[in-house]
mmCIF file of N, CA, C and O in Angstrom:
data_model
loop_
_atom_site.group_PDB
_atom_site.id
_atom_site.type_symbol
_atom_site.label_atom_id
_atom_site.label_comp_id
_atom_site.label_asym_id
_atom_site.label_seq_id
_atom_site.Cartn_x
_atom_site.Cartn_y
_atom_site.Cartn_z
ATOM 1 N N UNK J 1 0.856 -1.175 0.000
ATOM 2 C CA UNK J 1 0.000 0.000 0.000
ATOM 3 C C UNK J 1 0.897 1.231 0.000
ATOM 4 O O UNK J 1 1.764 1.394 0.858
ATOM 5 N N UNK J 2 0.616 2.273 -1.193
ATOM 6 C CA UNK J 2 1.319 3.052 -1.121
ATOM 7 C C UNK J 2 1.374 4.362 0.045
ATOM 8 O O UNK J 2 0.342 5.029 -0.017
ATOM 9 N N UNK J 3 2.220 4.787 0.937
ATOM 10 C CA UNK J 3 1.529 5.676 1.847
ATOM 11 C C UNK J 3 2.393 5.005 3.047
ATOM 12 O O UNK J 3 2.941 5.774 3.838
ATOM 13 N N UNK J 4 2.493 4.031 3.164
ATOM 14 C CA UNK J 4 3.520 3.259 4.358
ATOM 15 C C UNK J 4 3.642 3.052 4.040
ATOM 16 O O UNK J 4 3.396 2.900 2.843
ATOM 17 N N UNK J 5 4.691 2.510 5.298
ATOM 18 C CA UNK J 5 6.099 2.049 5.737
ATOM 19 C C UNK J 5 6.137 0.988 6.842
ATOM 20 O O UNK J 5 5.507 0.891 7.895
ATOM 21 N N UNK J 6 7.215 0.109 6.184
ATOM 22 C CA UNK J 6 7.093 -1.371 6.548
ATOM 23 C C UNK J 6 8.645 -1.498 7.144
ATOM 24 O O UNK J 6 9.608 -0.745 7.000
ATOM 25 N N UNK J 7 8.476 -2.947 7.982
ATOM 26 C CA UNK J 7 10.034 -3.308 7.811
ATOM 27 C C UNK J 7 9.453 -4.637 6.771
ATOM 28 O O UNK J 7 8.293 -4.997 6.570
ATOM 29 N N UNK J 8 10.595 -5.117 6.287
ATOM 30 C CA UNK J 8 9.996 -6.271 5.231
ATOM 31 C C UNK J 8 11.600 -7.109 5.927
ATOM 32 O O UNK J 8 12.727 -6.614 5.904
ATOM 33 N N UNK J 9 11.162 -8.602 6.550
ATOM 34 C CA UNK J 9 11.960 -9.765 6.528
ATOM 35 C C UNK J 9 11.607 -10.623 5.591
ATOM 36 O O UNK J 9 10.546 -11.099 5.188
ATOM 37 N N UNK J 10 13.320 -10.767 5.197
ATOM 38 C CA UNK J 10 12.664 -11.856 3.956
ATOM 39 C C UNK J 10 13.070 -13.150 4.455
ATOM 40 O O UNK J 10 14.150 -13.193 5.045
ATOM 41 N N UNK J 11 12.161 -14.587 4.278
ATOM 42 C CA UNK J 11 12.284 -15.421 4.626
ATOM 43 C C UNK J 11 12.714 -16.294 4.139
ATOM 44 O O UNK J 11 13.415 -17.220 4.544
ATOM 45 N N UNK J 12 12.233 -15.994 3.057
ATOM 46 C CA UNK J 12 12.864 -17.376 1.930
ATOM 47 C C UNK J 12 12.892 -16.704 0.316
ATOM 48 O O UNK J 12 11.981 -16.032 -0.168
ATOM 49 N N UNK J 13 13.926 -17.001 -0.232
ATOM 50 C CA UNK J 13 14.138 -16.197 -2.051
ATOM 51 C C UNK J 13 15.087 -15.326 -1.911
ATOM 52 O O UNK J 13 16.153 -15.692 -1.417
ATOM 53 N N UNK J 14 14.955 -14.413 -2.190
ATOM 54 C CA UNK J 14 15.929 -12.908 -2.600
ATOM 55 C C UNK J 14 15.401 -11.715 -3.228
ATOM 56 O O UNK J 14 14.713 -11.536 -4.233
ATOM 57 N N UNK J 15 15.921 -10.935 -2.346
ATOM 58 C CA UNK J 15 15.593 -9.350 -3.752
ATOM 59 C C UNK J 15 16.661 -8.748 -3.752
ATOM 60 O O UNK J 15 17.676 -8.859 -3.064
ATOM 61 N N UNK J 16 16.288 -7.900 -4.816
ATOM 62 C CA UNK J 16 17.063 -6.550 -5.161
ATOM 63 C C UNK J 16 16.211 -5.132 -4.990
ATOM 64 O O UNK J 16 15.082 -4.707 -5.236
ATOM 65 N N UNK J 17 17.500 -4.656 -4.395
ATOM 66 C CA UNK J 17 17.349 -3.500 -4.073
ATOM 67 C C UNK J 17 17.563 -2.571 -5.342
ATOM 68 O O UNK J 17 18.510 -2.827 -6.085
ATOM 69 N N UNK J 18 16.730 -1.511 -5.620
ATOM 70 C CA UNK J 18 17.591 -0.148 -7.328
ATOM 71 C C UNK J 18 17.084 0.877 -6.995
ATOM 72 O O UNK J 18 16.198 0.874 -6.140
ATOM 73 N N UNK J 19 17.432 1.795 -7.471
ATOM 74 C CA UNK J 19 17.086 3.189 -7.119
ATOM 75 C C UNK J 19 17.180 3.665 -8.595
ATOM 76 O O UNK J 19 18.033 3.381 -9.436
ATOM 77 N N UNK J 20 15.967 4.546 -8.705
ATOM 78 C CA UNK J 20 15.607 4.996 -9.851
ATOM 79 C C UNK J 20 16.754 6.030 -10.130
ATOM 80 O O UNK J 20 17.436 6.515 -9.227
ATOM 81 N N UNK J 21 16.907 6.326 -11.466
ATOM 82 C CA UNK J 21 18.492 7.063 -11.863
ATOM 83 C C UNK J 21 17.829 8.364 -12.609
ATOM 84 O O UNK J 21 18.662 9.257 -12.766
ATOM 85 N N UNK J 22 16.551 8.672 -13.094
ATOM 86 C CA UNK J 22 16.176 9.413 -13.917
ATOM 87 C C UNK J 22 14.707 9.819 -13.361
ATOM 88 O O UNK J 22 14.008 9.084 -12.664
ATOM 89 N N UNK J 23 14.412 10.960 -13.741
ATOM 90 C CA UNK J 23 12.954 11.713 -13.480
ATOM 91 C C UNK J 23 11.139 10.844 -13.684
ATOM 92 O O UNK J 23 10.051 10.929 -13.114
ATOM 93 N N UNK J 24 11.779 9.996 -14.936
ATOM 94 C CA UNK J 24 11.475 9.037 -15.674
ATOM 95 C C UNK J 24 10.798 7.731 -14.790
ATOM 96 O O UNK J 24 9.679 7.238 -14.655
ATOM 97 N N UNK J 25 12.188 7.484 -14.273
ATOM 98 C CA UNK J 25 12.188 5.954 -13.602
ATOM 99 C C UNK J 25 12.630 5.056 -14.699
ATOM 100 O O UNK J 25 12.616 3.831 -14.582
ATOM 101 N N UNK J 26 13.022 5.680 -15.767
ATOM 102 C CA UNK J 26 13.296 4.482 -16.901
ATOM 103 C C UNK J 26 14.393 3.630 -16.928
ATOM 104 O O UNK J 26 14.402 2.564 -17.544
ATOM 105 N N UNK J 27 15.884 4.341 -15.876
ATOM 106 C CA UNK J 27 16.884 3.677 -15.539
ATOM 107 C C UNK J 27 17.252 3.079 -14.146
ATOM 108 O O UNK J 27 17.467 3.836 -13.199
ATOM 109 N N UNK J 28 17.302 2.150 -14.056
ATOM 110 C CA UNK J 28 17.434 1.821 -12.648
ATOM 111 C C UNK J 28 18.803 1.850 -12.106
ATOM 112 O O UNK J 28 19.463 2.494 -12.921
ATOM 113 N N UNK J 29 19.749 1.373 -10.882
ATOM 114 C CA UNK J 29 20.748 1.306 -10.683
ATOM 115 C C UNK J 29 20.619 0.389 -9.475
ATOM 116 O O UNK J 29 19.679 0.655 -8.726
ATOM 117 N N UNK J 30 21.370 -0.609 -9.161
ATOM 118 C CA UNK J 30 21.054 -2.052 -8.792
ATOM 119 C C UNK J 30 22.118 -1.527 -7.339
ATOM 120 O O UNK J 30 23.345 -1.555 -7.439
ATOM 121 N N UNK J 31 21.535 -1.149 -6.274
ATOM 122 C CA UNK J 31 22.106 -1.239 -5.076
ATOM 123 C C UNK J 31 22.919 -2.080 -4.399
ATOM 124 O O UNK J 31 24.130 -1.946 -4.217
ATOM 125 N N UNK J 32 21.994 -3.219 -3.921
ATOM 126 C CA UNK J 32 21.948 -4.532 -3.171
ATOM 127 C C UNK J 32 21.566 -5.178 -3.490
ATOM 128 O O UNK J 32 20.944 -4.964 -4.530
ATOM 129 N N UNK J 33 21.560 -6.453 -2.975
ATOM 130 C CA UNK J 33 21.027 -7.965 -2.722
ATOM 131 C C UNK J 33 20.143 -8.550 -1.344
ATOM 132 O O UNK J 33 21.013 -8.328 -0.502
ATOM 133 N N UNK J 34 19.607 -8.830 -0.977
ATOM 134 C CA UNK J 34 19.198 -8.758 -0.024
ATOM 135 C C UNK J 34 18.336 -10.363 0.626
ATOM 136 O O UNK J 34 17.160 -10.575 0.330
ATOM 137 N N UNK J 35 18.877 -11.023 1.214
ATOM 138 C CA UNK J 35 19.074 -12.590 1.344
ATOM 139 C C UNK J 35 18.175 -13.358 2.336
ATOM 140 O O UNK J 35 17.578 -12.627 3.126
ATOM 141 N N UNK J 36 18.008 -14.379 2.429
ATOM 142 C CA UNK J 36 17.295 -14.905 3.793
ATOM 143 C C UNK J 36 17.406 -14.200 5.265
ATOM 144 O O UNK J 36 18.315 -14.236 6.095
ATOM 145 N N UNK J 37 16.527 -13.747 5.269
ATOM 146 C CA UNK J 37 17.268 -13.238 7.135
ATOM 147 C C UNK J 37 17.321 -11.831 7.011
ATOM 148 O O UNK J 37 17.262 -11.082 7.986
ATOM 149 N N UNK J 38 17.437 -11.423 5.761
ATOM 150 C CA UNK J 38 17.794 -9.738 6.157
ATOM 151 C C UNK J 38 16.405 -8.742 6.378
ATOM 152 O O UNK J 38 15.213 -8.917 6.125
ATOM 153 N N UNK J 39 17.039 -7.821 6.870
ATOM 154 C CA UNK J 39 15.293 -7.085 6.775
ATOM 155 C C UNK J 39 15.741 -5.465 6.194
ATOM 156 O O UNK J 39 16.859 -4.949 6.189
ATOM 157 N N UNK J 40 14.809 -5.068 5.860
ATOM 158 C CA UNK J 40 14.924 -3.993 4.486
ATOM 159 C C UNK J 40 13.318 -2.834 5.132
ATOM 160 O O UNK J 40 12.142 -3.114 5.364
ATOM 161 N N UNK J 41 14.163 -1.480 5.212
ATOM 162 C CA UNK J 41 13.041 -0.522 5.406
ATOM 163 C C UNK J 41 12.825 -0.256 6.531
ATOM 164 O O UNK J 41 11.714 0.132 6.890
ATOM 165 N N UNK J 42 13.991 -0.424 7.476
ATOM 166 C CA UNK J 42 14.310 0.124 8.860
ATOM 167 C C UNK J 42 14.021 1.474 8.751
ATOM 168 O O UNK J 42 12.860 1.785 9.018
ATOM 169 N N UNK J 43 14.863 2.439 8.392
ATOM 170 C CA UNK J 43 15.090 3.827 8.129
ATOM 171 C C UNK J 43 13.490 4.700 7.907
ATOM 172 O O UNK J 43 13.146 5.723 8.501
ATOM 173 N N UNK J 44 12.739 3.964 6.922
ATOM 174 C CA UNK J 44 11.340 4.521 6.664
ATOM 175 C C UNK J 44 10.530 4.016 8.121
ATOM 176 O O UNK J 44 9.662 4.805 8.493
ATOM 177 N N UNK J 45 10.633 3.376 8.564
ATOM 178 C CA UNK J 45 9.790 2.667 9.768
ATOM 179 C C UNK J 45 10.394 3.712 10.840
ATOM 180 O O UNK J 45 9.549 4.498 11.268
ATOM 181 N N UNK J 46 11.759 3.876 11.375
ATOM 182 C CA UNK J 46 11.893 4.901 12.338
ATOM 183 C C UNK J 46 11.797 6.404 11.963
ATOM 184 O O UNK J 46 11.923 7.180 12.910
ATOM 185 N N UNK J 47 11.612 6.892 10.842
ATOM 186 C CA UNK J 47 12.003 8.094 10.533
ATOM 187 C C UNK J 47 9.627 8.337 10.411
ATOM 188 O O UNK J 47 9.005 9.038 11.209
ATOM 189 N N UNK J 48 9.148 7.760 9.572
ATOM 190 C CA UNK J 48 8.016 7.717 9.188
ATOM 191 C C UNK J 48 8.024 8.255 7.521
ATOM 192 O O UNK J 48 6.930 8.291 6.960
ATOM 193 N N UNK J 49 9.104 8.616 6.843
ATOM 194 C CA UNK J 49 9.114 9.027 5.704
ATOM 195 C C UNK J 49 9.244 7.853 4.911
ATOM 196 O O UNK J 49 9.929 6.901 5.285
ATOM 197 N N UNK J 50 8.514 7.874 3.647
ATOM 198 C CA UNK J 50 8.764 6.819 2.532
ATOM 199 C C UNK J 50 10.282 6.853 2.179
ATOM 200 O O UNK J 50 10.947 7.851 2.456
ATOM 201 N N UNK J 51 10.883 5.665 1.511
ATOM 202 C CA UNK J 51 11.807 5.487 1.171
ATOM 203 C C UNK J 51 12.048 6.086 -0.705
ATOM 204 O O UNK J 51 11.231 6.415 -1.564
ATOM 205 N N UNK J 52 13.057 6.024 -0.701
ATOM 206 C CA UNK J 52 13.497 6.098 -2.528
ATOM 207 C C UNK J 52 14.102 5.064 -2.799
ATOM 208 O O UNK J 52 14.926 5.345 -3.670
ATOM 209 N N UNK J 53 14.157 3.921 -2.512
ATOM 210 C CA UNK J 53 14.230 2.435 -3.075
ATOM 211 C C UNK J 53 13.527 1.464 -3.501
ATOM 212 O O UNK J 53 12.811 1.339 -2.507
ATOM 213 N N UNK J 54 13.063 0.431 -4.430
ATOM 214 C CA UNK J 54 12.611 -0.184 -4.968
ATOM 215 C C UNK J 54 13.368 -1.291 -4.411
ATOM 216 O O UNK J 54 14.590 -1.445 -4.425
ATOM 217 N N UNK J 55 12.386 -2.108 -3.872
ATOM 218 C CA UNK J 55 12.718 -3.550 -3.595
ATOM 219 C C UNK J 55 11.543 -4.608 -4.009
ATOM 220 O O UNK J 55 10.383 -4.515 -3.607
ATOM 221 N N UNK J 56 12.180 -5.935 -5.138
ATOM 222 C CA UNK J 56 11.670 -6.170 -6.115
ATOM 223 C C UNK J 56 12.568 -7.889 -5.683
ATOM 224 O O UNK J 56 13.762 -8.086 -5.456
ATOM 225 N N UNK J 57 11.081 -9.140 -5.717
ATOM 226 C CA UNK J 57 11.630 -10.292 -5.719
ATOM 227 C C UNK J 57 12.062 -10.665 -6.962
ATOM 228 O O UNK J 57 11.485 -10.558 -8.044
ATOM 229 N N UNK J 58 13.203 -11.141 -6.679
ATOM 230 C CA UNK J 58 13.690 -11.938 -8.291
ATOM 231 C C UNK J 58 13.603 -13.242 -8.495
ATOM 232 O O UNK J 58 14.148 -13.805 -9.445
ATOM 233 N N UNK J 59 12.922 -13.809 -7.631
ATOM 234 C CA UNK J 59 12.557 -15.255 -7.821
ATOM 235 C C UNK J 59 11.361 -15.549 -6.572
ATOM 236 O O UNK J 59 11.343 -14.967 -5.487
ATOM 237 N N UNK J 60 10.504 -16.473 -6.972
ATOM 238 C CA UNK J 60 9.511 -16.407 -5.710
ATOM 239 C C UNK J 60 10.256 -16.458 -4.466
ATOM 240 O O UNK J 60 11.330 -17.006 -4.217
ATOM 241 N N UNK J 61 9.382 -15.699 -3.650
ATOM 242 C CA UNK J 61 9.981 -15.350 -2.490
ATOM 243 C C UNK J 61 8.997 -15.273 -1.175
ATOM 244 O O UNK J 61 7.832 -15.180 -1.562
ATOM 245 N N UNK J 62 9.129 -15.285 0.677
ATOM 246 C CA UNK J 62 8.525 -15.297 1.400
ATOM 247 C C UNK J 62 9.386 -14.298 2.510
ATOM 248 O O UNK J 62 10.506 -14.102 2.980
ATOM 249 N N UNK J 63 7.958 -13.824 2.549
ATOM 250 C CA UNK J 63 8.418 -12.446 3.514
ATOM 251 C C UNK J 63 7.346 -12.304 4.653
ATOM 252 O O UNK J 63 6.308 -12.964 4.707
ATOM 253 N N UNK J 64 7.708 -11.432 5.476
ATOM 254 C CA UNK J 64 7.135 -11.081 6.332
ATOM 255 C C UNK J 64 7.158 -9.749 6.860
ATOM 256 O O UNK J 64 8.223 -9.231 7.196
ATOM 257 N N UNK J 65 5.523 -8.872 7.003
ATOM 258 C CA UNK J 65 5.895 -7.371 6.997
ATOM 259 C C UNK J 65 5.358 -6.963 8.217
ATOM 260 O O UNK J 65 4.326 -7.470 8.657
ATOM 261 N N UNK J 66 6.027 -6.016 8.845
ATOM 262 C CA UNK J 66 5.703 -5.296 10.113
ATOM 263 C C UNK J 66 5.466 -3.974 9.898
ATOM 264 O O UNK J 66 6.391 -3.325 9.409
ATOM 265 N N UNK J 67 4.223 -3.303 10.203
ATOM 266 C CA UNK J 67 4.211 -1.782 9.568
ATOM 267 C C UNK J 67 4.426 -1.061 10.592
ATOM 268 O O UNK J 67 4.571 -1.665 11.654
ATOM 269 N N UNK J 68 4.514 0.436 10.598
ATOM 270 C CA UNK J 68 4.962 1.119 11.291
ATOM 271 C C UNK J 68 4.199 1.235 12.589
ATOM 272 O O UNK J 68 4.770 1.062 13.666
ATOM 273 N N UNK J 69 3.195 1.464 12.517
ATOM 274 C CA UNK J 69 2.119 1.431 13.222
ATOM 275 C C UNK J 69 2.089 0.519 13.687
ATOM 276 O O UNK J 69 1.409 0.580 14.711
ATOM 277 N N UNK J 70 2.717 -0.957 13.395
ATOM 278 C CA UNK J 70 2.215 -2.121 14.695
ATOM 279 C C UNK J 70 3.405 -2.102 15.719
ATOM 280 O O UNK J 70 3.190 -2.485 16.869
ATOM 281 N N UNK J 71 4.955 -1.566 15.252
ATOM 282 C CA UNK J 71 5.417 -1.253 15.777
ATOM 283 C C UNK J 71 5.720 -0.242 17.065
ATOM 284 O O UNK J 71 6.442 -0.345 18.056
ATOM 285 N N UNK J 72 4.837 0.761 16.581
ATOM 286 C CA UNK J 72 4.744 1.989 17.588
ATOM 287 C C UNK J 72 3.404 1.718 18.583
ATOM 288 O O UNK J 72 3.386 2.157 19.733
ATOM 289 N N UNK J 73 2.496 1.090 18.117
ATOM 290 C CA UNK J 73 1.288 0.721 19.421
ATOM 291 C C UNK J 73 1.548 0.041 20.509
ATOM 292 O O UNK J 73 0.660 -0.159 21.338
#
C-alpha cells in the first residue's frame, strides 16, 4: 500500500534493491542484494518518511511485513 512504511523480513528467495536514476524511472541502478534473514526498510519505519528504493523479488519469495504502526502501538 502506497503511503507506508514497513520493515519487510525476507524469509525465503531474494531481492534486489535499485534506485531509480532518472525523473522518468526508466533507468534503474542495482544497489543490493538482499538474502534470507535480512530485513529492508528500517530507516522509513523509524524516521516515518517513505523510502526512494525499490525492492523487487527476483525469484519467488517469502516475507514477512511489520508496519509502522504495529510497531509503535
Amino acid at each position: 500500500v502506497f503511503g507506508c512504511v514497513w520493515f519487510v523480513l525476507l524469509l525465503n528467495g531474494s531481492m534486489i534493491v535499485s534506485q531509480k536514476m532518472d525523473p522518468e524511472g526508466l533507468t534503474e541502478a542495482h544497489m543490493y542484494s538482499v538474502d534470507p534473514g535480512d530485513i529492508v526498510g528500517g530507516l522509513a519505519v523509524l524516521t516515518g518518511e517513505l523510502g526512494f528504493l525499490t525492492f523487487r523479488a527476483d525469484r519467488p519469495s517469502v516475507i514477512s511485513i511489520l508496519s509502522r504502526n504495529t510497531v509503535y502501538e
